[in-house]
Each structure stands twice: as structure tokens, then as C-alpha cells.
């Protein structure tokens, strides 16, 4: 079994914890890093301020945690762009991306838009996969990217950059949650973003990926294939429960994130069960079919 090489190991990316709080990424985009670092959120949640320069308007993508210091930093970024917030877009319902959506939408008098009606809230807008939004002097394409969660969206900008939320992370790999996530949908979503030929990936967590976004997507696809092979090999060697499989397949991963590894393992087993490669019970014992 060959281990795919992460192309980012040779890139010049900021070390963990060394990302600037606020960064202008391109004329359309300023990134503001929220102060919520953790093993799952890496450096913290990235909030993106997007709009045509000089137009006086901006959209927030993934406002993140409803934290006063983060709000102050986002308001400073808006002021720096001489823009008021006209809409709040959310990639998916997880709190580290969505918590501030409704309170900040109300504060700014801005529409909240997401795939999940609960995130968009009363008076919000439920986004349709494939639609094009005309906001803040620019066009934003809504790209369906289910997999990490069922409601996950990415947003493609006119520049060719894609805001990918938790579909792709700036460091390491993402989690396909269970039971909500879906490995087959996730793989399809990776190919969908690859097909867009993104000029950059602006991730929900970690640094922006500008050098060779396609190579990162190829690595993500190869990494998933490797995990599936490792699961099948571990089953062959006698591991039979989710916990036993995680201990073998994720041996090199810190134990504090094994709960997330267990979700990805369950999601991959669900795919293998559906394909008939495995049988048994996810809550009990599984074996190769
Ligand atoms: Zn997240």
C-alpha cells in the first residue's frame, strides 16, 4: 500500500498558530481568523470578507463563533474595505462556522443564506446548489459539496478561488462525519471542486492553498482511498469493531482526535457495507464480505 504524499509538505505555509489575524488575500477577499483554535479547528475558524473593491459592500462567508473579539476584527476588516455587510453566507451548520450567522446578520441588517433552513433562520435564504448569487458587486457560485456534512456548500468567486469550508482544510485532511456525512458524496464533491480548476482554495481552517490546489484535491482523493485500503487490511487481520479499527488505522494520529477518526471510520464502513464489500453491524462487529 503506497502512502500518498501531501504536496503541501514542500509549500511555504505559515506554521500552526502563525497565521496573521487579518490578511488581504486578493482584491476580492480579506480573511479574518477567529480566536477559537483547537485540534479540530486548527488555527481557528477563517471568516472571509468578500466584495468588489470600492463598491461599499461585502459579504461574510462563515462568520464563525459569536465572539466579541472576532466581531471587532471582522468589523475592522469591513471598515478597512470601506464596506458594509450585505449578506452572511454559511458553508455548513457546524457551530464553529454558523454560530454568529443569525446574531451578526441581525446586527448588520444582512440576509443570512445557507443550504440548511435552520442556519438561514426566519427571513433567511435557503441556497440552491448551482445558483449564482450577485452580491457586493461580484458573482458567487453556490457549489454543492456534501460529504463532511449533508448541507455543505462551497462558494466559487469570479477570480476562480473557491471558499471550501471544511470540505478541504489548510492543513491535514477533513473528517467525513457520521451518521450525517457520506463518503461517496464526499469523493464526488472533491472531484467537483477539482473540475472547477480553482485558482486557490480558501479553507474553513488553516492557511489558504494557492500553489497547486488541484494537487491537494488529488491528495485528498488518494488519502481517502488509502484509508479504505487500510480499513480492509485491518479487517482482514482481525479488527472487527469501530474502536479496534481506529486503533489500527489511526495509530499515528493523536488520541484526542480519535473520536473524529471514529466518525470517518464509521462513514467509510457505511460505504463498504452499501457496496457489499463488508457485512455486519456498525454498532457491533463487522467483517469482510
Ligand atoms: Zn469547521
GROMACS .gro file of C-alpha atoms and ligand atoms in nm:
model
  290
    1UNK     CA    1   0.000   0.000   0.000
    2UNK     CA    2   0.159   0.330  -0.103
    3UNK     CA    3   0.116   0.631   0.119
    4UNK     CA    4   0.013   0.939  -0.081
    5UNK     CA    5   0.241   1.237  -0.031
    6UNK     CA    6   0.081   1.562   0.080
    7UNK     CA    7   0.204   1.822  -0.175
    8UNK     CA    8   0.184   2.093   0.092
    9UNK     CA    9   0.482   1.949   0.279
   10UNK     CA   10   0.708   2.140   0.038
   11UNK     CA   11   0.500   2.459   0.029
   12UNK     CA   12   0.585   2.771   0.220
   13UNK     CA   13   0.281   2.778   0.454
   14UNK     CA   14   0.266   2.957   0.792
   15UNK     CA   15   0.336   2.726   1.087
   16UNK     CA   16   0.040   2.630   1.308
   17UNK     CA   17  -0.050   2.932   1.522
   18UNK     CA   18   0.145   3.172   1.298
   19UNK     CA   19  -0.134   3.284   1.065
   20UNK     CA   20  -0.193   3.661   1.075
   21UNK     CA   21  -0.525   3.756   1.238
   22UNK     CA   22  -0.633   3.954   0.931
   23UNK     CA   23  -0.495   3.912   0.578
   24UNK     CA   24  -0.584   4.059   0.238
   25UNK     CA   25  -0.576   3.753   0.008
   26UNK     CA   26  -0.671   3.916  -0.323
   27UNK     CA   27  -0.867   4.229  -0.422
   28UNK     CA   28  -1.199   4.047  -0.363
   29UNK     CA   29  -1.115   3.884  -0.031
   30UNK     CA   30  -0.994   3.961   0.322
   31UNK     CA   31  -0.957   3.675   0.570
   32UNK     CA   32  -1.016   3.719   0.944
   33UNK     CA   33  -0.905   3.438   1.177
   34UNK     CA   34  -1.130   3.372   1.478
   35UNK     CA   35  -0.971   3.312   1.822
   36UNK     CA   36  -1.100   2.955   1.855
   37UNK     CA   37  -0.801   2.726   1.789
   38UNK     CA   38  -0.836   2.356   1.877
   39UNK     CA   39  -0.731   2.015   1.740
   40UNK     CA   40  -1.043   2.020   1.517
   41UNK     CA   41  -1.047   2.389   1.418
   42UNK     CA   42  -0.665   2.409   1.373
   43UNK     CA   43  -0.558   2.777   1.392
   44UNK     CA   44  -0.924   2.876   1.438
   45UNK     CA   45  -1.215   2.941   1.203
   46UNK     CA   46  -1.147   3.153   0.895
   47UNK     CA   47  -1.412   3.418   0.822
   48UNK     CA   48  -1.396   3.562   0.471
   49UNK     CA   49  -1.499   3.917   0.381
   50UNK     CA   50  -1.578   3.923   0.007
   51UNK     CA   51  -1.674   4.205  -0.226
   52UNK     CA   52  -1.570   4.416  -0.524
   53UNK     CA   53  -1.318   4.675  -0.400
   54UNK     CA   54  -1.459   5.026  -0.375
   55UNK     CA   55  -1.821   4.910  -0.403
   56UNK     CA   56  -1.904   4.983  -0.041
   57UNK     CA   57  -2.048   4.636   0.019
   58UNK     CA   58  -1.922   4.299   0.136
   59UNK     CA   59  -2.045   3.951   0.210
   60UNK     CA   60  -1.927   3.748   0.510
   61UNK     CA   61  -1.865   3.381   0.447
   62UNK     CA   62  -1.866   3.167   0.765
   63UNK     CA   63  -1.891   3.431   1.038
   64UNK     CA   64  -1.770   3.168   1.286
   65UNK     CA   65  -1.808   3.184   1.664
   66UNK     CA   66  -2.018   3.466   1.814
   67UNK     CA   67  -1.717   3.610   1.994
   68UNK     CA   68  -1.675   3.983   2.072
   69UNK     CA   69  -1.306   3.995   1.976
   70UNK     CA   70  -1.380   3.820   1.648
   71UNK     CA   71  -1.671   4.056   1.578
   72UNK     CA   72  -1.441   4.354   1.640
   73UNK     CA   73  -1.181   4.212   1.399
   74UNK     CA   74  -1.447   4.148   1.132
   75UNK     CA   75  -1.588   4.499   1.175
   76UNK     CA   76  -1.236   4.639   1.141
   77UNK     CA   77  -1.188   4.438   0.819
   78UNK     CA   78  -1.520   4.572   0.686
   79UNK     CA   79  -1.413   4.926   0.776
   80UNK     CA   80  -1.075   4.865   0.610
   81UNK     CA   81  -1.259   4.777   0.290
   82UNK     CA   82  -1.494   5.074   0.343
   83UNK     CA   83  -1.780   4.825   0.315
   84UNK     CA   84  -2.095   4.735   0.499
   85UNK     CA   85  -2.204   4.373   0.531
   86UNK     CA   86  -2.498   4.296   0.298
   87UNK     CA   87  -2.518   3.917   0.336
   88UNK     CA   88  -2.387   3.634   0.552
   89UNK     CA   89  -2.321   3.304   0.372
   90UNK     CA   90  -2.256   2.982   0.563
   91UNK     CA   91  -2.083   2.669   0.427
   92UNK     CA   92  -2.246   2.426   0.675
   93UNK     CA   93  -2.432   2.409   1.002
   94UNK     CA   94  -2.144   2.334   1.244
   95UNK     CA   95  -2.126   2.593   1.520
   96UNK     CA   96  -1.765   2.692   1.454
   97UNK     CA   97  -1.886   2.828   1.116
   98UNK     CA   98  -2.250   2.918   1.177
   99UNK     CA   99  -2.288   3.032   1.539
  100UNK     CA  100  -2.258   3.407   1.463
  101UNK     CA  101  -2.470   3.395   1.146
  102UNK     CA  102  -2.805   3.494   1.296
  103UNK     CA  103  -2.683   3.743   1.560
  104UNK     CA  104  -2.445   3.917   1.320
  105UNK     CA  105  -2.699   3.906   1.035
  106UNK     CA  106  -2.940   4.089   1.266
  107UNK     CA  107  -2.669   4.333   1.378
  108UNK     CA  108  -2.572   4.420   1.019
  109UNK     CA  109  -2.927   4.403   0.877
  110UNK     CA  110  -2.790   4.142   0.635
  111UNK     CA  111  -2.963   3.836   0.490
  112UNK     CA  112  -2.831   3.503   0.615
  113UNK     CA  113  -2.805   3.236   0.345
  114UNK     CA  114  -2.721   2.866   0.377
  115UNK     CA  115  -2.833   2.526   0.247
  116UNK     CA  116  -2.994   2.444   0.583
  117UNK     CA  117  -3.310   2.645   0.664
  118UNK     CA  118  -3.226   2.632   1.037
  119UNK     CA  119  -2.896   2.808   0.971
  120UNK     CA  120  -3.058   3.068   0.740
  121UNK     CA  121  -3.322   3.130   1.008
  122UNK     CA  122  -3.657   3.301   0.973
  123UNK     CA  123  -3.630   3.559   0.694
  124UNK     CA  124  -3.312   3.395   0.567
  125UNK     CA  125  -3.247   3.250   0.225
  126UNK     CA  126  -3.207   2.878   0.154
  127UNK     CA  127  -2.941   2.840  -0.116
  128UNK     CA  128  -2.989   2.609  -0.413
  129UNK     CA  129  -2.696   2.405  -0.545
  130UNK     CA  130  -2.561   2.559  -0.865
  131UNK     CA  131  -2.720   2.900  -0.830
  132UNK     CA  132  -2.525   3.220  -0.896
  133UNK     CA  133  -2.555   3.499  -0.642
  134UNK     CA  134  -2.493   3.859  -0.742
  135UNK     CA  135  -2.378   4.029  -0.425
  136UNK     CA  136  -2.142   4.308  -0.322
  137UNK     CA  137  -2.054   4.390  -0.682
  138UNK     CA  138  -1.944   4.038  -0.770
  139UNK     CA  139  -2.079   3.694  -0.861
  140UNK     CA  140  -2.065   3.400  -0.624
  141UNK     CA  141  -2.147   3.048  -0.746
  142UNK     CA  142  -2.302   2.806  -0.499
  143UNK     CA  143  -2.120   2.473  -0.535
  144UNK     CA  144  -2.276   2.170  -0.364
  145UNK     CA  145  -2.008   1.985  -0.164
  146UNK     CA  146  -2.189   1.732   0.059
  147UNK     CA  147  -1.973   1.479   0.243
  148UNK     CA  148  -1.830   1.640   0.558
  149UNK     CA  149  -2.194   1.720   0.635
  150UNK     CA  150  -2.507   1.677   0.421
  151UNK     CA  151  -2.567   2.052   0.387
  152UNK     CA  152  -2.210   2.151   0.296
  153UNK     CA  153  -2.163   2.418   0.026
  154UNK     CA  154  -1.857   2.579  -0.129
  155UNK     CA  155  -1.858   2.924  -0.290
  156UNK     CA  156  -1.673   2.996  -0.613
  157UNK     CA  157  -1.564   3.355  -0.671
  158UNK     CA  158  -1.519   3.540  -1.002
  159UNK     CA  159  -1.142   3.521  -0.951
  160UNK     CA  160  -1.156   3.141  -0.966
  161UNK     CA  161  -1.085   3.099  -0.595
  162UNK     CA  162  -1.317   2.860  -0.409
  163UNK     CA  163  -1.416   2.905  -0.044
  164UNK     CA  164  -1.432   2.542   0.064
  165UNK     CA  165  -1.534   2.550   0.432
  166UNK     CA  166  -1.448   2.214   0.591
  167UNK     CA  167  -1.450   2.026   0.260
  168UNK     CA  168  -1.073   2.082   0.239
  169UNK     CA  169  -0.859   2.211   0.527
  170UNK     CA  170  -0.544   2.419   0.503
  171UNK     CA  171  -0.351   2.153   0.695
  172UNK     CA  172  -0.410   1.777   0.714
  173UNK     CA  173  -0.733   1.621   0.596
  174UNK     CA  174  -1.100   1.669   0.677
  175UNK     CA  175  -1.347   1.443   0.855
  176UNK     CA  176  -1.648   1.276   0.699
  177UNK     CA  177  -1.887   1.293   0.994
  178UNK     CA  178  -2.112   1.005   1.091
  179UNK     CA  179  -2.401   0.945   1.064
  180UNK     CA  180  -2.460   1.270   0.875
  181UNK     CA  181  -2.164   1.264   0.638
  182UNK     CA  182  -2.130   1.047   0.330
  183UNK     CA  183  -1.802   0.918   0.189
  184UNK     CA  184  -1.929   0.863  -0.166
  185UNK     CA  185  -2.077   1.213  -0.174
  186UNK     CA  186  -1.752   1.347  -0.028
  187UNK     CA  187  -1.540   1.189  -0.304
  188UNK     CA  188  -1.780   1.323  -0.568
  189UNK     CA  189  -1.759   1.669  -0.411
  190UNK     CA  190  -1.377   1.658  -0.418
  191UNK     CA  191  -1.392   1.578  -0.792
  192UNK     CA  192  -1.650   1.853  -0.846
  193UNK     CA  193  -1.422   2.117  -0.693
  194UNK     CA  194  -1.124   1.972  -0.883
  195UNK     CA  195  -1.320   2.009  -1.210
  196UNK     CA  196  -1.369   2.380  -1.137
  197UNK     CA  197  -0.992   2.423  -1.174
  198UNK     CA  198  -0.974   2.650  -0.868
  199UNK     CA  199  -0.709   2.923  -0.864
  200UNK     CA  200  -0.698   2.893  -0.485
  201UNK     CA  201  -0.873   2.710  -0.203
  202UNK     CA  202  -0.974   2.929   0.091
  203UNK     CA  203  -1.033   2.682   0.371
  204UNK     CA  204  -1.255   2.695   0.678
  205UNK     CA  205  -0.947   2.627   0.889
  206UNK     CA  206  -0.576   2.666   0.822
  207UNK     CA  207  -0.386   2.858   0.556
  208UNK     CA  208  -0.513   2.937   0.209
  209UNK     CA  209  -0.392   2.696  -0.059
  210UNK     CA  210  -0.274   2.884  -0.366
  211UNK     CA  211   0.027   2.699  -0.503
  212UNK     CA  212  -0.138   2.395  -0.662
  213UNK     CA  213  -0.496   2.346  -0.540
  214UNK     CA  214  -0.554   2.056  -0.782
  215UNK     CA  215  -0.265   1.862  -0.628
  216UNK     CA  216  -0.421   1.899  -0.280
  217UNK     CA  217  -0.754   1.766  -0.412
  218UNK     CA  218  -0.571   1.472  -0.575
  219UNK     CA  219  -0.400   1.407  -0.241
  220UNK     CA  220  -0.736   1.414  -0.059
  221UNK     CA  221  -0.878   1.157  -0.303
  222UNK     CA  222  -0.569   0.935  -0.268
  223UNK     CA  223  -0.575   0.971   0.112
  224UNK     CA  224  -0.939   0.851   0.127
  225UNK     CA  225  -0.854   0.554  -0.095
  226UNK     CA  226  -0.562   0.472   0.137
  227UNK     CA  227  -0.783   0.484   0.448
  228UNK     CA  228  -1.030   0.249   0.281
  229UNK     CA  229  -0.749   0.004   0.194
  230UNK     CA  230  -0.616   0.028   0.549
  231UNK     CA  231  -0.962  -0.050   0.690
  232UNK     CA  232  -0.999  -0.355   0.468
  233UNK     CA  233  -0.648  -0.471   0.565
  234UNK     CA  234  -0.724  -0.423   0.937
  235UNK     CA  235  -1.047  -0.621   0.898
  236UNK     CA  236  -0.850  -0.897   0.729
  237UNK     CA  237  -0.613  -0.902   1.025
  238UNK     CA  238  -0.895  -0.945   1.274
  239UNK     CA  239  -1.004  -0.597   1.388
  240UNK     CA  240  -1.384  -0.608   1.398
  241UNK     CA  241  -1.525  -0.307   1.585
  242UNK     CA  242  -1.501   0.065   1.506
  243UNK     CA  243  -1.276   0.119   1.811
  244UNK     CA  244  -1.043  -0.167   1.712
  245UNK     CA  245  -1.023  -0.036   1.356
  246UNK     CA  246  -0.944   0.321   1.470
  247UNK     CA  247  -0.666   0.193   1.697
  248UNK     CA  248  -0.501   0.022   1.397
  249UNK     CA  249  -0.572   0.264   1.111
  250UNK     CA  250  -0.523   0.588   1.307
  251UNK     CA  251  -0.237   0.466   1.528
  252UNK     CA  252  -0.020   0.763   1.425
  253UNK     CA  253  -0.293   1.024   1.491
  254UNK     CA  254  -0.315   1.191   1.837
  255UNK     CA  255  -0.571   1.017   2.060
  256UNK     CA  256  -0.752   1.345   2.128
  257UNK     CA  257  -0.892   1.331   1.771
  258UNK     CA  258  -0.976   0.957   1.769
  259UNK     CA  259  -1.344   1.044   1.825
  260UNK     CA  260  -1.337   1.219   1.486
  261UNK     CA  261  -1.139   0.931   1.333
  262UNK     CA  262  -1.415   0.700   1.459
  263UNK     CA  263  -1.671   0.908   1.267
  264UNK     CA  264  -1.467   0.885   0.945
  265UNK     CA  265  -1.423   0.511   1.005
  266UNK     CA  266  -1.798   0.461   1.051
  267UNK     CA  267  -1.865   0.666   0.737
  268UNK     CA  268  -1.617   0.458   0.534
  269UNK     CA  269  -1.762   0.134   0.673
  270UNK     CA  270  -2.111   0.254   0.575
  271UNK     CA  271  -1.984   0.298   0.217
  272UNK     CA  272  -1.825  -0.051   0.220
  273UNK     CA  273  -2.146  -0.202   0.364
  274UNK     CA  274  -2.350  -0.034   0.089
  275UNK     CA  275  -2.107  -0.167  -0.171
  276UNK     CA  276  -2.126  -0.519  -0.026
  277UNK     CA  277  -1.752  -0.531   0.050
  278UNK     CA  278  -1.821  -0.564   0.423
  279UNK     CA  279  -2.105  -0.705   0.628
  280UNK     CA  280  -2.207  -0.688   0.991
  281UNK     CA  281  -2.324  -0.408   1.215
  282UNK     CA  282  -2.152  -0.071   1.264
  283UNK     CA  283  -2.252  -0.074   1.633
  284UNK     CA  284  -2.123  -0.425   1.679
  285UNK     CA  285  -1.882  -0.629   1.473
  286UNK     CA  286  -1.806  -0.604   1.103
  287UNK     CA  287  -1.615  -0.840   0.873
  288UNK     CA  288  -1.515  -0.858   0.509
  289UNK     CA  289  -1.798  -0.992   0.296
  290LIG    ZN1  290  -1.512   2.371   1.099
   0.00000   0.00000   0.00000
